[in-house]
Short mmCIF file of C-alpha atoms in Angstrom, two decimals:
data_model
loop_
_atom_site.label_atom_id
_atom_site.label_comp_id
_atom_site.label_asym_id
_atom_site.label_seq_id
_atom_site.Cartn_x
_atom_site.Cartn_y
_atom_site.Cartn_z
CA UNK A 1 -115.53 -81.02 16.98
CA UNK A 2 -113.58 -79.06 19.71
CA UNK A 3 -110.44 -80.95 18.60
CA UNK A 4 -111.01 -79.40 15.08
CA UNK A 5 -111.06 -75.77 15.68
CA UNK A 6 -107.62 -75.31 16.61
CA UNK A 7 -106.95 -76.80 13.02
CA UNK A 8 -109.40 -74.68 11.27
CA UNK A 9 -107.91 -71.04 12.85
CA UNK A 10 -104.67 -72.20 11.67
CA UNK A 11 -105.84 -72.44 8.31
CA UNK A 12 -107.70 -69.45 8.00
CA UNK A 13 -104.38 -67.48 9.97
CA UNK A 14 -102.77 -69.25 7.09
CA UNK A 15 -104.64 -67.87 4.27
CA UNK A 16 -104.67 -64.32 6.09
CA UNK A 17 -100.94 -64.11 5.77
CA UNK A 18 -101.04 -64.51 2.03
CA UNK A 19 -103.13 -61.31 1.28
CA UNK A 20 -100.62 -58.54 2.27
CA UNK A 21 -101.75 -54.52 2.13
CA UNK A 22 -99.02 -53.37 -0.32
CA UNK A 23 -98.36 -49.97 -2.40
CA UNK A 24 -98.88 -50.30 -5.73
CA UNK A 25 -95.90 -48.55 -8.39
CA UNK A 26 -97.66 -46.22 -11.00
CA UNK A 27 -95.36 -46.22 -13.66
CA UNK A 28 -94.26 -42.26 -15.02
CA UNK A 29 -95.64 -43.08 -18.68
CA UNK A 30 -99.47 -43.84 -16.80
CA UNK A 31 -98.93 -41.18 -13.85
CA UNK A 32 -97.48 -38.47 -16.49
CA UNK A 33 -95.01 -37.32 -13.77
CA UNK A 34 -91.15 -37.06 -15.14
CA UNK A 35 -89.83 -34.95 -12.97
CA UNK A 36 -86.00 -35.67 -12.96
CA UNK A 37 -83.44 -33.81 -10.43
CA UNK A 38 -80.91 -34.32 -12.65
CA UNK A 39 -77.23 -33.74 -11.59
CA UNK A 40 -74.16 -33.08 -13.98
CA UNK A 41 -71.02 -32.29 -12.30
CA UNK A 42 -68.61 -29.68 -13.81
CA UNK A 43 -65.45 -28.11 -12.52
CA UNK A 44 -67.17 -25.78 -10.07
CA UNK A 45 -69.78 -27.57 -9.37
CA UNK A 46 -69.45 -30.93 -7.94
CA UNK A 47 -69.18 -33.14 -4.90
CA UNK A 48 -65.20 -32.13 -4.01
CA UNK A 49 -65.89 -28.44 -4.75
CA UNK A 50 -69.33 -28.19 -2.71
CA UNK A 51 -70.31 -30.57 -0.06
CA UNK A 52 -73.82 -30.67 0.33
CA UNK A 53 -74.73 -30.27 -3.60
CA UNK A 54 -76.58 -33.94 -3.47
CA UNK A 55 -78.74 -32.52 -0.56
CA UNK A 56 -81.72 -32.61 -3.02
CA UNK A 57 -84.91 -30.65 -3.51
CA UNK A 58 -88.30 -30.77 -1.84
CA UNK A 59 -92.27 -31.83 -2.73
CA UNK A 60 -95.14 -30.05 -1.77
CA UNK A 61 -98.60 -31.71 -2.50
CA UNK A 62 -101.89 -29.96 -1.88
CA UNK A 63 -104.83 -29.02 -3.97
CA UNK A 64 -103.65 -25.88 -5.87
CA UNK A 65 -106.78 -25.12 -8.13
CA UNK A 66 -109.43 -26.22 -5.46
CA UNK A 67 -110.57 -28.92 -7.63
CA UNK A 68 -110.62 -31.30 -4.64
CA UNK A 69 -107.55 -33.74 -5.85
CA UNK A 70 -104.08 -33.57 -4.50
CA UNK A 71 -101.36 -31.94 -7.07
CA UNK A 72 -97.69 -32.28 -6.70
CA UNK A 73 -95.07 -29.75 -6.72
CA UNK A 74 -91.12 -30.91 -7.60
CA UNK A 75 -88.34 -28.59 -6.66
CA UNK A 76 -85.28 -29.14 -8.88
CA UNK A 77 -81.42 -27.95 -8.20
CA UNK A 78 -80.10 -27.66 -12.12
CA UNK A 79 -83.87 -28.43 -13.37
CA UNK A 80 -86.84 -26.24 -13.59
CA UNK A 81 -89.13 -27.12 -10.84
CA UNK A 82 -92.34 -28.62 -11.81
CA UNK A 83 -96.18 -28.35 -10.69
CA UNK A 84 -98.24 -31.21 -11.80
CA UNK A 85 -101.94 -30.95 -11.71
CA UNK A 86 -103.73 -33.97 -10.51
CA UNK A 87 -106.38 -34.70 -13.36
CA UNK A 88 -107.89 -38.25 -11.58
CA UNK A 89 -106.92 -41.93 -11.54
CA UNK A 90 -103.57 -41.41 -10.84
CA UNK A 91 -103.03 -39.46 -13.76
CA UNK A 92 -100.81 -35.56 -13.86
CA UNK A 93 -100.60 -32.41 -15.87
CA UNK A 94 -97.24 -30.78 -16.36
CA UNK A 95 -98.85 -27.12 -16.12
CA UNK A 96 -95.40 -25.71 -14.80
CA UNK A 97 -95.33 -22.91 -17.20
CA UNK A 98 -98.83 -22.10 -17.79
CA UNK A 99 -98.69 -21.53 -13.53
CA UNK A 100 -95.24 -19.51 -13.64
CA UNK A 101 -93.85 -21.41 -11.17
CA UNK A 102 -90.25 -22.62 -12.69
CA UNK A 103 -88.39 -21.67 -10.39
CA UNK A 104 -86.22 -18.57 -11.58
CA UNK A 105 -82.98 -20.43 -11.64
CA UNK A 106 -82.67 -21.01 -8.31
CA UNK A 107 -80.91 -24.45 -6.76
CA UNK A 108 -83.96 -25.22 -4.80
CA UNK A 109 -84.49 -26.89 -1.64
CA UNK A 110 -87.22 -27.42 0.18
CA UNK A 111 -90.63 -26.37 -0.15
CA UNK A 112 -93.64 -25.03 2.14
CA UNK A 113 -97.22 -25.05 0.88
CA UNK A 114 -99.32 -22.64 2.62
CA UNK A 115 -101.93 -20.05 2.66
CA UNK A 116 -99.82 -17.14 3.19
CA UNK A 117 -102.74 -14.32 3.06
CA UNK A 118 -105.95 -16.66 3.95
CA UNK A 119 -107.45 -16.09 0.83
CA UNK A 120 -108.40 -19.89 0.86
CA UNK A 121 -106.00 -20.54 -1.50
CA UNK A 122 -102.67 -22.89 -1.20
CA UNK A 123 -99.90 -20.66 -1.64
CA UNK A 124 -95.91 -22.05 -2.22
CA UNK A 125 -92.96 -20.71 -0.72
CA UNK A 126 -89.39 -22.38 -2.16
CA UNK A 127 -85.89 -22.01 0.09
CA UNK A 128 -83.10 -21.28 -2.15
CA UNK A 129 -79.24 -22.35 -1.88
CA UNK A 130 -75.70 -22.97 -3.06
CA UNK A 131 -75.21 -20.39 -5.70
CA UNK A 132 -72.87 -17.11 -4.91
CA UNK A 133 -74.75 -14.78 -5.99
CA UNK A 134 -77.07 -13.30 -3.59
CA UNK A 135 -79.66 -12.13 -6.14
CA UNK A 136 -80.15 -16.12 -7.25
CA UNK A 137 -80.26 -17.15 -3.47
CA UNK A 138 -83.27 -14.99 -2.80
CA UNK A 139 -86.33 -17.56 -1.90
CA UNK A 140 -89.27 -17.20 -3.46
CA UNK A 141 -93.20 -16.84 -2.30
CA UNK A 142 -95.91 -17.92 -5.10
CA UNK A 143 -99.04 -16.28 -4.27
CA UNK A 144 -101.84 -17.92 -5.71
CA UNK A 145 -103.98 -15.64 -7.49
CA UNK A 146 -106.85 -18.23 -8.88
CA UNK A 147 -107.22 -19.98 -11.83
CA UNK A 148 -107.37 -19.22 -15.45
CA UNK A 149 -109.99 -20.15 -17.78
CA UNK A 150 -108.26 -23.25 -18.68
CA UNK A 151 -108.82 -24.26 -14.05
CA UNK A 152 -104.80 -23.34 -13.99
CA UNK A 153 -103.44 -21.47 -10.95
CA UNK A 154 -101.46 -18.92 -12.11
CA UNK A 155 -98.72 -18.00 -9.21
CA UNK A 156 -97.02 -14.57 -8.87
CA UNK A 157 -93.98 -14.12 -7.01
CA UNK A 158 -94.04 -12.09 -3.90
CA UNK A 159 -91.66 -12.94 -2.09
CA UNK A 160 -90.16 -9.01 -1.76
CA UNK A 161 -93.45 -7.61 -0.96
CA UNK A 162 -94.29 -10.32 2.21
CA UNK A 163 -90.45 -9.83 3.39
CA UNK A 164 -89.56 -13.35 2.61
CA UNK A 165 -86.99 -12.97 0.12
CA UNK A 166 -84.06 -13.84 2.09
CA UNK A 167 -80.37 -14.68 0.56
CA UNK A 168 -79.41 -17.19 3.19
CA UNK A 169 -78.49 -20.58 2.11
CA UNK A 170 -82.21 -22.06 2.96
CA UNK A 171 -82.60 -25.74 3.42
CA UNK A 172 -86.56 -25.42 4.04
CA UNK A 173 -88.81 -23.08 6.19
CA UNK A 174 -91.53 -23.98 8.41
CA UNK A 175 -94.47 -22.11 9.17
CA UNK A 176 -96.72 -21.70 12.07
CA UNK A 177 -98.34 -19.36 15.03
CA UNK A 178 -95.41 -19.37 17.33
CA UNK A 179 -97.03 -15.88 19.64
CA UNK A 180 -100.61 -17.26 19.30
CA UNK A 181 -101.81 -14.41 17.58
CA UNK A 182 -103.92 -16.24 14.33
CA UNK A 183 -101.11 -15.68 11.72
CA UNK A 184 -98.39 -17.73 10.76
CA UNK A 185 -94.86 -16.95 12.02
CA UNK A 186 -92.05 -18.54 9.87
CA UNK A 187 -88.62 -20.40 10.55
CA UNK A 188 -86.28 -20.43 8.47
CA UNK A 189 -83.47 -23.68 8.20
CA UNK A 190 -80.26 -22.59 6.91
CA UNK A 191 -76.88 -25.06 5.87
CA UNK A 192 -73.98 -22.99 4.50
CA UNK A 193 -70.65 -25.19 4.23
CA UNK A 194 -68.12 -22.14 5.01
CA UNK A 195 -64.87 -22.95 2.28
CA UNK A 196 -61.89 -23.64 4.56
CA UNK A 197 -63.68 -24.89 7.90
CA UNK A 198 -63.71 -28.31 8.87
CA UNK A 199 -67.50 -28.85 10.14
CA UNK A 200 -66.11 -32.04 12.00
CA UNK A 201 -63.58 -30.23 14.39
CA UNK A 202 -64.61 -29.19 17.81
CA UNK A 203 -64.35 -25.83 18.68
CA UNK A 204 -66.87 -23.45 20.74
CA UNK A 205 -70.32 -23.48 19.53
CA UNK A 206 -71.32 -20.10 18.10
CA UNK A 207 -74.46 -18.61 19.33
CA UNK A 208 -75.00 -15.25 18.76
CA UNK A 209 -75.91 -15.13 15.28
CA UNK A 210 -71.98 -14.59 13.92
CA UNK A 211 -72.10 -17.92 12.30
CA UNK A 212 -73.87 -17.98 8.61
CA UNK A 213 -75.41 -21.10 8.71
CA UNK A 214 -77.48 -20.18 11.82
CA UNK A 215 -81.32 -20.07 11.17
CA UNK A 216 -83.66 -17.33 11.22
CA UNK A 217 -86.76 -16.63 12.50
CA UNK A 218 -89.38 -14.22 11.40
CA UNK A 219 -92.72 -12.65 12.72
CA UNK A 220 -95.68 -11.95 10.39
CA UNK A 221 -96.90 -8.48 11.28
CA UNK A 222 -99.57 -6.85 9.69
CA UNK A 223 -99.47 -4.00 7.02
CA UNK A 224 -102.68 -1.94 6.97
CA UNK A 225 -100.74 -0.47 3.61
CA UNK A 226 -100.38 -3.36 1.91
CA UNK A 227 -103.61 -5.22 3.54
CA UNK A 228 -101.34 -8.44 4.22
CA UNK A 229 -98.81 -9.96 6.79
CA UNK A 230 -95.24 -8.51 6.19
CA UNK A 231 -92.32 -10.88 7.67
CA UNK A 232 -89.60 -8.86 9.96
CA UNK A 233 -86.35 -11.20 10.90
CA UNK A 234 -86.45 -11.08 14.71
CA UNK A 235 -83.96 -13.96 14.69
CA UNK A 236 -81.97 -12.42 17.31
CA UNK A 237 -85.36 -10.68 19.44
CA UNK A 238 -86.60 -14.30 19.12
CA UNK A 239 -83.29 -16.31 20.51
CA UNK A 240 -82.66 -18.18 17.54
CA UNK A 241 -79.18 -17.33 17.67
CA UNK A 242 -77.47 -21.33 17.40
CA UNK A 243 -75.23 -22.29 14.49
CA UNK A 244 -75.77 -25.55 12.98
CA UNK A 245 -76.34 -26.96 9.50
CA UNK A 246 -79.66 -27.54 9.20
CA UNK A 247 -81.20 -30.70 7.81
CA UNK A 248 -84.96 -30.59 9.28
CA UNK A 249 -87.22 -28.54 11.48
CA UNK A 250 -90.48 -29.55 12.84
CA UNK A 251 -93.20 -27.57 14.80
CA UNK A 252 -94.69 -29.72 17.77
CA UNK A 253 -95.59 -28.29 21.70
CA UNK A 254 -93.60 -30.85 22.70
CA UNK A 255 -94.22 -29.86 26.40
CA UNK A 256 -98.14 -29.95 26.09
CA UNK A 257 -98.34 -25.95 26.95
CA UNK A 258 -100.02 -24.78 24.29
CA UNK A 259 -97.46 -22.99 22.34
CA UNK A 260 -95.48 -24.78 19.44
CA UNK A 261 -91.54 -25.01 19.94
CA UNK A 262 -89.09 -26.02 17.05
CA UNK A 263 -86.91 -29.45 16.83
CA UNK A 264 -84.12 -29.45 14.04
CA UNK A 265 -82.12 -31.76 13.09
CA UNK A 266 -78.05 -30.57 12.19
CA UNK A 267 -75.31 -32.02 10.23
CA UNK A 268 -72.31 -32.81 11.38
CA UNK A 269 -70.78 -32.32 15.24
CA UNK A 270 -73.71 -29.08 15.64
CA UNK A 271 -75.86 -30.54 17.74
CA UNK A 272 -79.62 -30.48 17.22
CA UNK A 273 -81.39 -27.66 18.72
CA UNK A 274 -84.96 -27.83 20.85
CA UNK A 275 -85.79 -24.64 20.70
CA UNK A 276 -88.53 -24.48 23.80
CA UNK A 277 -91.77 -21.71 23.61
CA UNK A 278 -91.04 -19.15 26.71
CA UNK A 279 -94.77 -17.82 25.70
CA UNK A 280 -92.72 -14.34 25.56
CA UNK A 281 -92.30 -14.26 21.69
CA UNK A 282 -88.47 -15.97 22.51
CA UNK A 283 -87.01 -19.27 22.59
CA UNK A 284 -84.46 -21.43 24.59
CA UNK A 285 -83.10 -24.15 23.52
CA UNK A 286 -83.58 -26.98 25.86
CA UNK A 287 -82.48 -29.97 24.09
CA UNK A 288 -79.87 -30.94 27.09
CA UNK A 289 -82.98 -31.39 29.20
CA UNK A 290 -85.34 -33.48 26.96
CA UNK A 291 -82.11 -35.80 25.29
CA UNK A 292 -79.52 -37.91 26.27
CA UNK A 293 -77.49 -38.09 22.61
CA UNK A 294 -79.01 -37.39 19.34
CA UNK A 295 -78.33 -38.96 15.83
CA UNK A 296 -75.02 -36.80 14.84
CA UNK A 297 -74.81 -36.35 11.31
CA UNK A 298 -79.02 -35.96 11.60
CA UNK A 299 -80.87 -35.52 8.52
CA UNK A 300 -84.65 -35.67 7.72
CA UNK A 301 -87.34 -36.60 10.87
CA UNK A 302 -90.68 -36.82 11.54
CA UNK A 303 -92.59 -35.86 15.17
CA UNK A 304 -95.30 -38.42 15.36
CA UNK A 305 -96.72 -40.00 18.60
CA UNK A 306 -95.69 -43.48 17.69
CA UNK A 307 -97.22 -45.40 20.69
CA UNK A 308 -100.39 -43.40 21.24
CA UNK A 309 -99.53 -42.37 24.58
CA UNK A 310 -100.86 -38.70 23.97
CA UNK A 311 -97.25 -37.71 23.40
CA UNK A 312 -94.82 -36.65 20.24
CA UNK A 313 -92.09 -39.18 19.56
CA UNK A 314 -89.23 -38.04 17.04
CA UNK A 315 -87.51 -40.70 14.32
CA UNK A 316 -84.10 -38.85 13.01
CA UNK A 317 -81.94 -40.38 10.48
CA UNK A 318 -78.51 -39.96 10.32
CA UNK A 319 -75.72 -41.23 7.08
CA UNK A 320 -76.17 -44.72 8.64
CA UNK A 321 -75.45 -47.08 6.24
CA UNK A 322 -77.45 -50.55 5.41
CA UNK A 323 -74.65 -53.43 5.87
CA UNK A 324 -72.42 -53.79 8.53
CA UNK A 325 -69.34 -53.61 6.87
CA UNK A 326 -70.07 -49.89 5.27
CA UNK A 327 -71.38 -49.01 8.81
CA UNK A 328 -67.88 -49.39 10.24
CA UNK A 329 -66.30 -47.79 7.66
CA UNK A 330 -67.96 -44.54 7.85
CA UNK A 331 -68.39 -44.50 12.14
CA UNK A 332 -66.21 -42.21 13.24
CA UNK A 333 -63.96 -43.04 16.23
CA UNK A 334 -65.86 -43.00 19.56
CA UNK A 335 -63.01 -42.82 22.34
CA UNK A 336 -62.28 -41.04 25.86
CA UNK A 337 -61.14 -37.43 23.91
CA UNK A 338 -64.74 -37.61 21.50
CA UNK A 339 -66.23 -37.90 25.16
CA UNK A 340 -63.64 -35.22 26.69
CA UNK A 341 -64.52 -33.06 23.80
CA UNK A 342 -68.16 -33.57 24.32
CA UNK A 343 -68.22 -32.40 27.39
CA UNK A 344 -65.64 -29.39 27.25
CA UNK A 345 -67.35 -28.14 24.43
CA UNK A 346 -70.35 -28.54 26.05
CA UNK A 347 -72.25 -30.41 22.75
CA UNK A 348 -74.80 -33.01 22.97
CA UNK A 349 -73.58 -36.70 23.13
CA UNK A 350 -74.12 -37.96 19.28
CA UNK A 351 -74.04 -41.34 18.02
CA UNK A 352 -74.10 -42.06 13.50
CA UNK A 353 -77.28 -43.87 14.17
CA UNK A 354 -80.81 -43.57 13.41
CA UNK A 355 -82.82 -42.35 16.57
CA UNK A 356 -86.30 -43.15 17.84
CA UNK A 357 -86.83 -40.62 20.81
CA UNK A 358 -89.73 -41.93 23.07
CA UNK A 359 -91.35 -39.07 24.81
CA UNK A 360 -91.07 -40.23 28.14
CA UNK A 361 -93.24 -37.36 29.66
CA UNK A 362 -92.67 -34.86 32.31
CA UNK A 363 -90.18 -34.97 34.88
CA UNK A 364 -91.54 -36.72 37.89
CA UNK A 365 -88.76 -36.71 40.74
CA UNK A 366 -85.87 -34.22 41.38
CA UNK A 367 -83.54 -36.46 40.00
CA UNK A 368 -84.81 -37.49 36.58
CA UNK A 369 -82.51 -37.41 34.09
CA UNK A 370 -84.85 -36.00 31.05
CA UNK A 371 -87.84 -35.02 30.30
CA UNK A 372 -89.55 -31.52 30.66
CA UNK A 373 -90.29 -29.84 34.14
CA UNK A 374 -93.42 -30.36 35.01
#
């Protein structure tokens, strides 16, 4: 009998491995979502002309007509963007017009959902880009103002009237309580490709704000006129003064103090900035101290504490290709100047790789290499 349970937990371990957890594909003609981001290249417009133009939009889900089910919002760059109403089962309402929520023409990027004036209802605030004109850069704040008879939010742009309609060329914003004061502070990630300036050439890093792709950073202070949060840029107040073209920012107290700080993730040979909470309403970025190299042309990451040690790890993903043979192609030559450079120029080492940072805690000894002081 004992000989014939080894036998029998093989064959159940067996029939265990057949029954996988899987995602199941809901195909657009059941789902009613058709959102396309479609891209046609002209003769201003396209991938030789303007770098970053396949950068994409954004998606913001959260429950827009308190309903209790999750809606969908699509951001679109030469497409109207597109709210979809989730209706049950796995099945979406294009209500984009009947919300007033299109978009206005902008190329839009990324996109925050939020409760902007704690009304208890999810408000949407879409970062703008790529077009000359100022007027069609400015990013735009849909206020919810409740539903119509029909259970449709209807949206109202106020993006002027909360301070947030800023002309830089906004990759995505991210909101939080950065002074601790019960209102949400906002920064803003900006990626401007400057015509005639080779993003790949080391030179000294600019950090006092003369650079335009440098982000802002804006406090929400309150108008007794108005009866809601106005935004002020205190970019420069705040120390958020470091170029870089800006792919992702996250909000995590990285340092376990109790006030948030701000990772982002940068294109190209600007390094990625940890901007570190001095509990003073300013920042310093600190990211020499907590890395040794970074992903170098970083895009999109995610804070998450991966090994549930009680700290946040970071995943960053750089243009790192799938097969080996594209991966060589497109590394760029590591030798003793990159390092020479590196160091003269005083930017972060940076590898083309994708990068899981393990929070290795707080400094212990004198002599540690990274981590934050304890």
């Amino acid at each position: 009998m004992i000989r014939l349970i080894p036998i029998v937990l093989l064959v159940i371990l067996g029939a265990s491995c057949k029954s996988k957890t899987r995602f199941e594909l809901i195909q657009s003609s059941a789902s009613g979502i058709v959102f396309n981001n479609l891209m046609t290249n002209t003769d201003s417009i396209n991938v030789l002309d303007v770098e970053n133009i396949y950068n994409g939009g954004g998606i913001g889900v959260g429950d827009f007509n308190g309903d209790g089910l999750t809606d969908i919002y699509f951001t679109g760059n030469m497409v109207p963007n597109k709210m979809y109403l989730n209706t049950g089962n796995f099945i979406f309402k294009d209500v984009t017009g009947q919300a007033k929520v299109t978009g206005e023409g902008r190329w839009a990027r990324g996109v925050s959902v939020i409760d902007i004036n704690n009304d208890g209802k999810l408000d949407i605030y879409v970062s703008a880009s790529l077009s000359q004109d100022a007027k069609k850069r400015e990013n735009l704040l849909y206020v919810n103002k409740g539903n119509d008879n029909d259970g449709t939010p209807v949206f109202e742009n106020l993006a002027t009237e909360y301070g947030l309609a800023d002309t830089a060329h906004s990759t995505m914003a991210a909101f939080f309580d950065y002074d601790n004061d019960g209102d949400l502070d906002m920064y803003l990630l900006n990626n401007e490709i400057v015509k005639h300036e080779s993003p790949n050439t080391f030179r000294r890093q600019l950090n006092n704000r003369e650079h335009p792709n440098t982000d802002k950073f804006f406090r929400n202070d309150w108008s007794d006129s108005l009866n809601h949060g106005v935004y002020k840029d205190v970019s420069a107040e705040a120390g958020v003064t470091i170029e870089g073209y800006g792919h992702g920012v996250n909000i995590v107290d990285i340092n376990l103090d109790g006030w948030k700080d701000v990772y982002v993730t940068n294109d190209f040979l600007s390094p990625n900035l940890l901007y570190i909470n001095q509990k003073n309403g300013t920042f310093k970025n600190e990211i020499n101290s907590y890395f040794k190299h970074t992903a170098e042309n970083a895009m999109g990451q995610d804070v998450i504490d991966i090994n549930n040690d009680g700290l946040a790890d970071i995943i960053e993903l750089d243009m790192n290709p799938e097969d080996n043979y594209r991966k060589k192609m497109m590394m760029n030559p590591i030798g003793y100047q990159r390092y020479t450079n590196n160091d003269y120029y005083k930017y972060q080492y940076q590898y083309v790789r994708n990068v899981l940072q393990i929070n290795q805690g707080p400094m212990v000894f004198q002599n540690d290499s990274i981590g934050h002081p304890v």
